Amino acid sequence: MPPLDLTRHTTPSKRPLPLGWAVLGALMTVVAWAALSSPAEAMLALQRLTTQCPDPGWLELSWLGDTHLALALFVAAALLQHRQALPTLLWSVLPAVILTHGVKLLLGWPRPAAVLPLDQLHVIGDVLRHDSFPSGHTVTAFTLAGCWVLAAPPSRRWRAAAVALPLATAVGLSRVAVGAHWPLDVAAGALLGWTVAWAGHAAARRWGPRPAGRLLGLGQVTALLLGVTLFMRELPSIAQPLAYALGSATVAAALLTLTPGRRGPRSSSS
């Protein structure tokens, strides 16, 4: 009779910290730092760092957080590579919009340009002064990043995070770089977006639709609408090429998935 192995019963298993909790903890830490810091000092300190990069790059990143453009990019990529993210997106978009605009209307906090002298603040693009908290662009970026990451199979979740989270962080940081938001607005927006996506993912796992392929038709129609309306939308000259590129990609993704060979789901359920 082989000897009894007692170690497996007495030694606690060492599991890696789940990605959702790891990101949540990191975002809460950033929110705490931003809340405890002087808003003006934190704002100007971050702007001193961001001015090391060209202004047009920050403005392009900022426009990528626009809900219309960001959804077009997400839906196009999801149709082609990650349809399992579509149910989570379905459960997340409306709560994110309602919470963001509800808090903005409730608080009405002034933006940096309404508080700091313009000769101290580096503003790129329009000068905005009202409804600062939270950053809507950051909420959008982290909601979509959360939908993409959390809906990925566990074996590929960290790989998905390595792409989606830095991009969402860059979008959030761009809102400080262009002078539109305080660091606390961005940190809270990131936390809100990630939390909404996590709740949306839990709702999608519980109530569906499953499989994600059931949303293919809705995703194709949404992609076509997003793409066509991007061609119709008038934007500043720096953002117009981005809108046209995303519009073309979104329409192309919808048309490509109409072909029989592209109709199956691209990722398994987590």
PDB file of C-alpha atoms in Angstrom:
ATOM      1  CA  MET A   1       0.000   0.000   0.000  1.00  0.00           C
ATOM      2  CA  PRO A   2       1.540   3.384  -1.010  1.00  0.00           C
ATOM      3  CA  PRO A   3       2.241   5.867   1.780  1.00  0.00           C
ATOM      4  CA  LEU A   4      -0.490   8.355   2.517  1.00  0.00           C
ATOM      5  CA  ASP A   5       0.347  11.825   1.215  1.00  0.00           C
ATOM      6  CA  LEU A   6      -0.843  14.268   3.863  1.00  0.00           C
ATOM      7  CA  THR A   7       0.793  17.344   2.361  1.00  0.00           C
ATOM      8  CA  ARG A   8      -1.864  17.899  -0.243  1.00  0.00           C
ATOM      9  CA  HIS A   9      -4.457  18.198   2.539  1.00  0.00           C
ATOM     10  CA  THR A  10      -2.420  20.412   4.841  1.00  0.00           C
ATOM     11  CA  THR A  11      -0.670  22.724   2.352  1.00  0.00           C
ATOM     12  CA  PRO A  12      -2.954  25.425   0.939  1.00  0.00           C
ATOM     13  CA  SER A  13      -3.026  25.602  -2.844  1.00  0.00           C
ATOM     14  CA  LYS A  14      -1.353  28.604  -4.370  1.00  0.00           C
ATOM     15  CA  ARG A  15      -3.559  29.969  -7.105  1.00  0.00           C
ATOM     16  CA  PRO A  16      -2.719  33.071  -9.078  1.00  0.00           C
ATOM     17  CA  LEU A  17      -4.830  36.115  -8.267  1.00  0.00           C
ATOM     18  CA  PRO A  18      -7.767  36.170 -10.715  1.00  0.00           C
ATOM     19  CA  LEU A  19      -7.352  38.830 -13.361  1.00  0.00           C
ATOM     20  CA  GLY A  20     -10.631  40.555 -12.542  1.00  0.00           C
ATOM     21  CA  TRP A  21      -9.647  41.081  -8.911  1.00  0.00           C
ATOM     22  CA  ALA A  22      -6.093  42.073  -9.824  1.00  0.00           C
ATOM     23  CA  VAL A  23      -7.288  44.845 -12.141  1.00  0.00           C
ATOM     24  CA  LEU A  24      -9.953  45.939  -9.670  1.00  0.00           C
ATOM     25  CA  GLY A  25      -7.370  46.232  -6.888  1.00  0.00           C
ATOM     26  CA  ALA A  26      -4.987  48.193  -9.105  1.00  0.00           C
ATOM     27  CA  LEU A  27      -7.728  50.608 -10.164  1.00  0.00           C
ATOM     28  CA  MET A  28      -8.887  51.122  -6.584  1.00  0.00           C
ATOM     29  CA  THR A  29      -5.313  51.947  -5.615  1.00  0.00           C
ATOM     30  CA  VAL A  30      -5.094  54.548  -8.388  1.00  0.00           C
ATOM     31  CA  VAL A  31      -8.443  56.040  -7.353  1.00  0.00           C
ATOM     32  CA  ALA A  32      -7.222  56.310  -3.756  1.00  0.00           C
ATOM     33  CA  TRP A  33      -4.014  58.044  -4.913  1.00  0.00           C
ATOM     34  CA  ALA A  34      -5.947  60.499  -7.077  1.00  0.00           C
ATOM     35  CA  ALA A  35      -8.481  61.210  -4.322  1.00  0.00           C
ATOM     36  CA  LEU A  36      -5.804  61.880  -1.706  1.00  0.00           C
ATOM     37  CA  SER A  37      -3.619  64.000  -3.993  1.00  0.00           C
ATOM     38  CA  SER A  38      -4.015  67.681  -4.678  1.00  0.00           C
ATOM     39  CA  PRO A  39      -6.070  67.838  -7.915  1.00  0.00           C
ATOM     40  CA  ALA A  40      -4.053  70.717  -9.350  1.00  0.00           C
ATOM     41  CA  GLU A  41      -0.665  69.229  -8.463  1.00  0.00           C
ATOM     42  CA  ALA A  42      -1.574  65.775  -9.775  1.00  0.00           C
ATOM     43  CA  MET A  43      -2.988  67.283 -12.971  1.00  0.00           C
ATOM     44  CA  LEU A  44       0.030  69.445 -13.713  1.00  0.00           C
ATOM     45  CA  ALA A  45       2.482  66.687 -12.798  1.00  0.00           C
ATOM     46  CA  LEU A  46       0.861  64.250 -15.218  1.00  0.00           C
ATOM     47  CA  GLN A  47       0.712  66.909 -17.911  1.00  0.00           C
ATOM     48  CA  ARG A  48       4.445  67.523 -17.553  1.00  0.00           C
ATOM     49  CA  LEU A  49       4.933  63.847 -18.403  1.00  0.00           C
ATOM     50  CA  THR A  50       2.437  63.712 -21.260  1.00  0.00           C
ATOM     51  CA  THR A  51       3.872  66.773 -22.994  1.00  0.00           C
ATOM     52  CA  GLN A  52       6.906  64.639 -23.823  1.00  0.00           C
ATOM     53  CA  CYS A  53       4.754  63.012 -26.528  1.00  0.00           C
ATOM     54  CA  PRO A  54       3.344  64.822 -29.588  1.00  0.00           C
ATOM     55  CA  ASP A  55      -0.009  66.564 -29.150  1.00  0.00           C
ATOM     56  CA  PRO A  56      -1.648  64.962 -32.239  1.00  0.00           C
ATOM     57  CA  GLY A  57      -1.042  61.488 -30.815  1.00  0.00           C
ATOM     58  CA  TRP A  58      -2.864  62.328 -27.584  1.00  0.00           C
ATOM     59  CA  LEU A  59      -5.738  63.880 -29.493  1.00  0.00           C
ATOM     60  CA  GLU A  60      -6.107  60.770 -31.675  1.00  0.00           C
ATOM     61  CA  LEU A  61      -6.104  58.560 -28.587  1.00  0.00           C
ATOM     62  CA  SER A  62      -8.685  60.821 -26.976  1.00  0.00           C
ATOM     63  CA  TRP A  63     -10.985  60.459 -29.976  1.00  0.00           C
ATOM     64  CA  LEU A  64     -10.572  56.688 -29.788  1.00  0.00           C
ATOM     65  CA  GLY A  65     -12.454  56.900 -26.479  1.00  0.00           C
ATOM     66  CA  ASP A  66     -15.440  58.488 -28.196  1.00  0.00           C
ATOM     67  CA  THR A  67     -18.321  56.006 -27.766  1.00  0.00           C
ATOM     68  CA  HIS A  68     -19.177  55.915 -31.474  1.00  0.00           C
ATOM     69  CA  LEU A  69     -15.618  55.259 -32.626  1.00  0.00           C
ATOM     70  CA  ALA A  70     -14.779  52.898 -29.761  1.00  0.00           C
ATOM     71  CA  LEU A  71     -17.879  50.758 -30.335  1.00  0.00           C
ATOM     72  CA  ALA A  72     -17.107  50.543 -34.043  1.00  0.00           C
ATOM     73  CA  LEU A  73     -13.614  49.235 -33.303  1.00  0.00           C
ATOM     74  CA  PHE A  74     -14.886  46.781 -30.700  1.00  0.00           C
ATOM     75  CA  VAL A  75     -17.743  45.349 -32.762  1.00  0.00           C
ATOM     76  CA  ALA A  76     -15.558  44.934 -35.840  1.00  0.00           C
ATOM     77  CA  ALA A  77     -12.865  43.116 -33.863  1.00  0.00           C
ATOM     78  CA  ALA A  78     -15.417  41.009 -31.990  1.00  0.00           C
ATOM     79  CA  LEU A  79     -17.158  39.864 -35.169  1.00  0.00           C
ATOM     80  CA  LEU A  80     -13.872  38.740 -36.678  1.00  0.00           C
ATOM     81  CA  GLN A  81     -12.037  37.360 -33.646  1.00  0.00           C
ATOM     82  CA  HIS A  82     -13.987  37.267 -30.399  1.00  0.00           C
ATOM     83  CA  ARG A  83     -17.765  36.886 -30.683  1.00  0.00           C
ATOM     84  CA  GLN A  84     -17.938  35.588 -27.127  1.00  0.00           C
ATOM     85  CA  ALA A  85     -17.504  39.211 -26.025  1.00  0.00           C
ATOM     86  CA  LEU A  86     -20.760  40.305 -27.665  1.00  0.00           C
ATOM     87  CA  PRO A  87     -23.129  39.091 -24.894  1.00  0.00           C
ATOM     88  CA  THR A  88     -21.036  40.896 -22.285  1.00  0.00           C
ATOM     89  CA  LEU A  89     -21.116  44.031 -24.421  1.00  0.00           C
ATOM     90  CA  LEU A  90     -24.894  43.753 -24.708  1.00  0.00           C
ATOM     91  CA  TRP A  91     -25.264  43.733 -20.908  1.00  0.00           C
ATOM     92  CA  SER A  92     -22.683  46.482 -20.296  1.00  0.00           C
ATOM     93  CA  VAL A  93     -23.222  49.352 -22.725  1.00  0.00           C
ATOM     94  CA  LEU A  94     -26.487  50.795 -21.432  1.00  0.00           C
ATOM     95  CA  PRO A  95     -25.552  50.673 -17.705  1.00  0.00           C
ATOM     96  CA  ALA A  96     -22.232  52.360 -18.485  1.00  0.00           C
ATOM     97  CA  VAL A  97     -23.953  55.179 -20.382  1.00  0.00           C
ATOM     98  CA  ILE A  98     -26.654  55.682 -17.729  1.00  0.00           C
ATOM     99  CA  LEU A  99     -24.212  55.674 -14.816  1.00  0.00           C
ATOM    100  CA  THR A 100     -21.733  58.000 -16.516  1.00  0.00           C
ATOM    101  CA  HIS A 101     -24.224  60.661 -17.532  1.00  0.00           C
ATOM    102  CA  GLY A 102     -26.251  60.269 -14.343  1.00  0.00           C
ATOM    103  CA  VAL A 103     -23.223  60.984 -12.160  1.00  0.00           C
ATOM    104  CA  LYS A 104     -22.163  63.883 -14.402  1.00  0.00           C
ATOM    105  CA  LEU A 105     -25.602  65.493 -14.090  1.00  0.00           C
ATOM    106  CA  LEU A 106     -25.771  64.840 -10.355  1.00  0.00           C
ATOM    107  CA  LEU A 107     -22.358  66.277  -9.485  1.00  0.00           C
ATOM    108  CA  GLY A 108     -21.627  68.800 -12.230  1.00  0.00           C
ATOM    109  CA  TRP A 109     -17.984  69.129 -11.196  1.00  0.00           C
ATOM    110  CA  PRO A 110     -15.891  71.731 -13.058  1.00  0.00           C
ATOM    111  CA  ARG A 111     -13.180  70.610 -15.449  1.00  0.00           C
ATOM    112  CA  PRO A 112      -9.545  71.715 -15.117  1.00  0.00           C
ATOM    113  CA  ALA A 113      -9.981  74.610 -17.570  1.00  0.00           C
ATOM    114  CA  ALA A 114     -12.638  76.105 -15.279  1.00  0.00           C
ATOM    115  CA  VAL A 115     -10.320  76.055 -12.265  1.00  0.00           C
ATOM    116  CA  LEU A 116      -6.708  76.348 -13.427  1.00  0.00           C
ATOM    117  CA  PRO A 117      -5.268  79.329 -15.331  1.00  0.00           C
ATOM    118  CA  LEU A 118      -5.060  78.490 -19.023  1.00  0.00           C
ATOM    119  CA  ASP A 119      -1.435  79.635 -19.111  1.00  0.00           C
ATOM    120  CA  GLN A 120      -0.628  76.765 -16.704  1.00  0.00           C
ATOM    121  CA  LEU A 121      -2.861  74.121 -18.270  1.00  0.00           C
ATOM    122  CA  HIS A 122      -1.889  72.437 -21.516  1.00  0.00           C
ATOM    123  CA  VAL A 123      -5.093  72.185 -23.567  1.00  0.00           C
ATOM    124  CA  ILE A 124      -5.232  70.279 -26.855  1.00  0.00           C
ATOM    125  CA  GLY A 125      -8.405  70.780 -28.868  1.00  0.00           C
ATOM    126  CA  ASP A 126     -11.601  72.250 -27.415  1.00  0.00           C
ATOM    127  CA  VAL A 127     -11.599  74.017 -24.048  1.00  0.00           C
ATOM    128  CA  LEU A 128     -14.137  72.186 -21.857  1.00  0.00           C
ATOM    129  CA  ARG A 129     -15.290  73.517 -18.495  1.00  0.00           C
ATOM    130  CA  HIS A 130     -18.269  71.553 -17.190  1.00  0.00           C
ATOM    131  CA  ASP A 131     -19.365  68.013 -16.152  1.00  0.00           C
ATOM    132  CA  SER A 132     -15.932  66.651 -15.361  1.00  0.00           C
ATOM    133  CA  PHE A 133     -16.575  63.591 -13.164  1.00  0.00           C
ATOM    134  CA  PRO A 134     -16.233  60.843 -14.296  1.00  0.00           C
ATOM    135  CA  SER A 135     -14.380  60.756 -17.607  1.00  0.00           C
ATOM    136  CA  GLY A 136     -16.853  59.330 -20.111  1.00  0.00           C
ATOM    137  CA  HIS A 137     -14.130  58.436 -22.605  1.00  0.00           C
ATOM    138  CA  THR A 138     -12.351  56.434 -19.913  1.00  0.00           C
ATOM    139  CA  VAL A 139     -15.548  54.694 -18.848  1.00  0.00           C
ATOM    140  CA  THR A 140     -16.081  53.676 -22.474  1.00  0.00           C
ATOM    141  CA  ALA A 141     -12.501  52.476 -22.906  1.00  0.00           C
ATOM    142  CA  PHE A 142     -12.469  50.357 -19.753  1.00  0.00           C
ATOM    143  CA  THR A 143     -15.977  49.002 -20.271  1.00  0.00           C
ATOM    144  CA  LEU A 144     -14.994  47.717 -23.703  1.00  0.00           C
ATOM    145  CA  ALA A 145     -11.616  46.496 -22.467  1.00  0.00           C
ATOM    146  CA  GLY A 146     -13.375  44.645 -19.655  1.00  0.00           C
ATOM    147  CA  CYS A 147     -15.853  43.063 -22.078  1.00  0.00           C
ATOM    148  CA  TRP A 148     -12.988  41.918 -24.291  1.00  0.00           C
ATOM    149  CA  VAL A 149     -10.805  40.560 -21.493  1.00  0.00           C
ATOM    150  CA  LEU A 150     -13.348  38.964 -19.163  1.00  0.00           C
ATOM    151  CA  ALA A 151     -15.167  37.150 -21.969  1.00  0.00           C
ATOM    152  CA  ALA A 152     -11.950  35.556 -23.201  1.00  0.00           C
ATOM    153  CA  PRO A 153     -11.242  31.910 -22.301  1.00  0.00           C
ATOM    154  CA  PRO A 154      -9.187  31.681 -19.088  1.00  0.00           C
ATOM    155  CA  SER A 155      -6.131  30.410 -20.965  1.00  0.00           C
ATOM    156  CA  ARG A 156      -6.119  33.540 -23.147  1.00  0.00           C
ATOM    157  CA  ARG A 157      -7.379  36.133 -20.689  1.00  0.00           C
ATOM    158  CA  TRP A 158      -3.989  37.552 -19.706  1.00  0.00           C
ATOM    159  CA  ARG A 159      -3.002  37.744 -23.375  1.00  0.00           C
ATOM    160  CA  ALA A 160      -6.189  39.674 -24.129  1.00  0.00           C
ATOM    161  CA  ALA A 161      -5.475  41.953 -21.169  1.00  0.00           C
ATOM    162  CA  ALA A 162      -1.972  42.680 -22.471  1.00  0.00           C
ATOM    163  CA  VAL A 163      -3.572  44.309 -25.531  1.00  0.00           C
ATOM    164  CA  ALA A 164      -6.826  45.801 -24.248  1.00  0.00           C
ATOM    165  CA  LEU A 165      -5.774  47.267 -20.903  1.00  0.00           C
ATOM    166  CA  PRO A 166      -2.764  49.316 -22.108  1.00  0.00           C
ATOM    167  CA  LEU A 167      -4.917  50.749 -24.899  1.00  0.00           C
ATOM    168  CA  ALA A 168      -7.694  51.665 -22.445  1.00  0.00           C
ATOM    169  CA  THR A 169      -5.116  53.187 -20.083  1.00  0.00           C
ATOM    170  CA  ALA A 170      -3.664  55.274 -22.916  1.00  0.00           C
ATOM    171  CA  VAL A 171      -7.132  56.564 -23.782  1.00  0.00           C
ATOM    172  CA  GLY A 172      -7.718  57.520 -20.157  1.00  0.00           C
ATOM    173  CA  LEU A 173      -4.332  59.209 -19.852  1.00  0.00           C
ATOM    174  CA  SER A 174      -5.046  61.136 -23.045  1.00  0.00           C
ATOM    175  CA  ARG A 175      -7.951  62.865 -21.303  1.00  0.00           C
ATOM    176  CA  VAL A 176      -5.485  64.352 -18.820  1.00  0.00           C
ATOM    177  CA  ALA A 177      -3.012  65.120 -21.612  1.00  0.00           C
ATOM    178  CA  VAL A 178      -5.551  67.176 -23.582  1.00  0.00           C
ATOM    179  CA  GLY A 179      -6.602  69.046 -20.426  1.00  0.00           C
ATOM    180  CA  ALA A 180     -10.175  67.730 -20.388  1.00  0.00           C
ATOM    181  CA  HIS A 181     -10.200  65.822 -17.078  1.00  0.00           C
ATOM    182  CA  TRP A 182      -8.650  65.634 -13.629  1.00  0.00           C
ATOM    183  CA  PRO A 183      -6.714  62.456 -12.771  1.00  0.00           C
ATOM    184  CA  LEU A 184      -9.516  61.471 -10.353  1.00  0.00           C
ATOM    185  CA  ASP A 185     -12.056  61.683 -13.200  1.00  0.00           C
ATOM    186  CA  VAL A 186      -9.974  59.253 -15.221  1.00  0.00           C
ATOM    187  CA  ALA A 187      -9.224  56.867 -12.362  1.00  0.00           C
ATOM    188  CA  ALA A 188     -12.877  56.724 -11.315  1.00  0.00           C
ATOM    189  CA  GLY A 189     -13.959  56.297 -14.928  1.00  0.00           C
ATOM    190  CA  ALA A 190     -11.622  53.336 -15.326  1.00  0.00           C
ATOM    191  CA  LEU A 191     -12.924  51.738 -12.135  1.00  0.00           C
ATOM    192  CA  LEU A 192     -16.545  52.312 -13.154  1.00  0.00           C
ATOM    193  CA  GLY A 193     -15.990  50.904 -16.639  1.00  0.00           C
ATOM    194  CA  TRP A 194     -14.232  47.777 -15.392  1.00  0.00           C
ATOM    195  CA  THR A 195     -16.893  47.173 -12.724  1.00  0.00           C
ATOM    196  CA  VAL A 196     -19.745  47.553 -15.220  1.00  0.00           C
ATOM    197  CA  ALA A 197     -18.042  45.148 -17.633  1.00  0.00           C
ATOM    198  CA  TRP A 198     -17.500  42.619 -14.846  1.00  0.00           C
ATOM    199  CA  ALA A 199     -21.175  42.832 -13.853  1.00  0.00           C
ATOM    200  CA  GLY A 200     -22.164  42.578 -17.509  1.00  0.00           C
ATOM    201  CA  HIS A 201     -20.029  39.479 -17.939  1.00  0.00           C
ATOM    202  CA  ALA A 202     -21.650  37.873 -14.895  1.00  0.00           C
ATOM    203  CA  ALA A 203     -25.102  38.692 -16.301  1.00  0.00           C
ATOM    204  CA  ALA A 204     -24.182  37.277 -19.709  1.00  0.00           C
ATOM    205  CA  ARG A 205     -22.943  34.044 -18.133  1.00  0.00           C
ATOM    206  CA  ARG A 206     -26.156  33.711 -16.132  1.00  0.00           C
ATOM    207  CA  TRP A 207     -28.795  34.824 -18.607  1.00  0.00           C
ATOM    208  CA  GLY A 208     -27.099  34.571 -21.991  1.00  0.00           C
ATOM    209  CA  PRO A 209     -27.592  34.690 -24.850  1.00  0.00           C
ATOM    210  CA  ARG A 210     -25.650  31.470 -25.270  1.00  0.00           C
ATOM    211  CA  PRO A 211     -24.011  30.572 -27.545  1.00  0.00           C
ATOM    212  CA  ALA A 212     -22.626  33.962 -28.514  1.00  0.00           C
ATOM    213  CA  GLY A 213     -23.302  33.096 -32.170  1.00  0.00           C
ATOM    214  CA  ARG A 214     -26.949  33.973 -31.566  1.00  0.00           C
ATOM    215  CA  LEU A 215     -25.901  37.613 -31.570  1.00  0.00           C
ATOM    216  CA  LEU A 216     -24.189  37.378 -34.950  1.00  0.00           C
ATOM    217  CA  GLY A 217     -27.060  38.955 -36.885  1.00  0.00           C
ATOM    218  CA  LEU A 218     -27.457  41.777 -34.350  1.00  0.00           C
ATOM    219  CA  GLY A 219     -23.702  42.319 -34.378  1.00  0.00           C
ATOM    220  CA  GLN A 220     -23.638  42.561 -38.165  1.00  0.00           C
ATOM    221  CA  VAL A 221     -26.496  45.068 -38.248  1.00  0.00           C
ATOM    222  CA  THR A 222     -24.855  47.095 -35.476  1.00  0.00           C
ATOM    223  CA  ALA A 223     -21.547  47.073 -37.328  1.00  0.00           C
ATOM    224  CA  LEU A 224     -23.168  48.299 -40.515  1.00  0.00           C
ATOM    225  CA  LEU A 225     -24.998  51.090 -38.691  1.00  0.00           C
ATOM    226  CA  LEU A 226     -21.876  52.160 -36.815  1.00  0.00           C
ATOM    227  CA  GLY A 227     -19.796  52.093 -39.986  1.00  0.00           C
ATOM    228  CA  VAL A 228     -22.241  53.986 -42.190  1.00  0.00           C
ATOM    229  CA  THR A 229     -22.923  56.655 -39.562  1.00  0.00           C
ATOM    230  CA  LEU A 230     -19.192  57.185 -39.085  1.00  0.00           C
ATOM    231  CA  PHE A 231     -18.982  58.202 -42.750  1.00  0.00           C
ATOM    232  CA  MET A 232     -21.853  60.620 -42.190  1.00  0.00           C
ATOM    233  CA  ARG A 233     -20.441  62.188 -39.019  1.00  0.00           C
ATOM    234  CA  GLU A 234     -18.535  65.475 -39.232  1.00  0.00           C
ATOM    235  CA  LEU A 235     -15.502  65.506 -36.945  1.00  0.00           C
ATOM    236  CA  PRO A 236     -12.431  67.721 -36.527  1.00  0.00           C
ATOM    237  CA  SER A 237      -9.860  67.229 -39.257  1.00  0.00           C
ATOM    238  CA  ILE A 238      -7.524  65.236 -37.018  1.00  0.00           C
ATOM    239  CA  ALA A 239     -10.246  62.702 -36.170  1.00  0.00           C
ATOM    240  CA  GLN A 240     -11.939  62.406 -39.576  1.00  0.00           C
ATOM    241  CA  PRO A 241      -9.412  59.942 -41.081  1.00  0.00           C
ATOM    242  CA  LEU A 242      -9.728  57.754 -37.981  1.00  0.00           C
ATOM    243  CA  ALA A 243     -13.521  57.775 -38.330  1.00  0.00           C
ATOM    244  CA  TYR A 244     -13.308  56.816 -42.007  1.00  0.00           C
ATOM    245  CA  ALA A 245     -10.831  54.018 -41.261  1.00  0.00           C
ATOM    246  CA  LEU A 246     -12.990  52.590 -38.477  1.00  0.00           C
ATOM    247  CA  GLY A 247     -16.116  52.982 -40.588  1.00  0.00           C
ATOM    248  CA  SER A 248     -14.514  51.024 -43.426  1.00  0.00           C
ATOM    249  CA  ALA A 249     -13.252  48.314 -41.054  1.00  0.00           C
ATOM    250  CA  THR A 250     -16.626  47.933 -39.374  1.00  0.00           C
ATOM    251  CA  VAL A 251     -18.567  47.632 -42.628  1.00  0.00           C
ATOM    252  CA  ALA A 252     -15.956  45.191 -43.948  1.00  0.00           C
ATOM    253  CA  ALA A 253     -16.236  43.053 -40.804  1.00  0.00           C
ATOM    254  CA  ALA A 254     -20.015  42.889 -41.173  1.00  0.00           C
ATOM    255  CA  LEU A 255     -19.775  41.884 -44.833  1.00  0.00           C
ATOM    256  CA  LEU A 256     -17.015  39.348 -44.249  1.00  0.00           C
ATOM    257  CA  THR A 257     -19.026  37.546 -41.584  1.00  0.00           C
ATOM    258  CA  LEU A 258     -21.941  37.198 -43.987  1.00  0.00           C
ATOM    259  CA  THR A 259     -19.949  34.574 -45.887  1.00  0.00           C
ATOM    260  CA  PRO A 260     -20.641  30.950 -44.797  1.00  0.00           C
ATOM    261  CA  GLY A 261     -17.038  30.245 -43.824  1.00  0.00           C
ATOM    262  CA  ARG A 262     -16.968  33.076 -41.276  1.00  0.00           C
ATOM    263  CA  ARG A 263     -20.238  32.446 -39.438  1.00  0.00           C
ATOM    264  CA  GLY A 264     -19.010  30.196 -36.640  1.00  0.00           C
ATOM    265  CA  PRO A 265     -18.008  31.624 -33.271  1.00  0.00           C
ATOM    266  CA  ARG A 266     -14.325  32.453 -32.988  1.00  0.00           C
ATOM    267  CA  SER A 267     -13.795  31.760 -29.296  1.00  0.00           C
ATOM    268  CA  SER A 268     -15.075  29.258 -26.802  1.00  0.00           C
ATOM    269  CA  SER A 269     -17.008  30.113 -23.686  1.00  0.00           C
ATOM    270  CA  SER A 270     -15.035  30.859 -20.552  1.00  0.00           C
TER     271      SER A 270
END
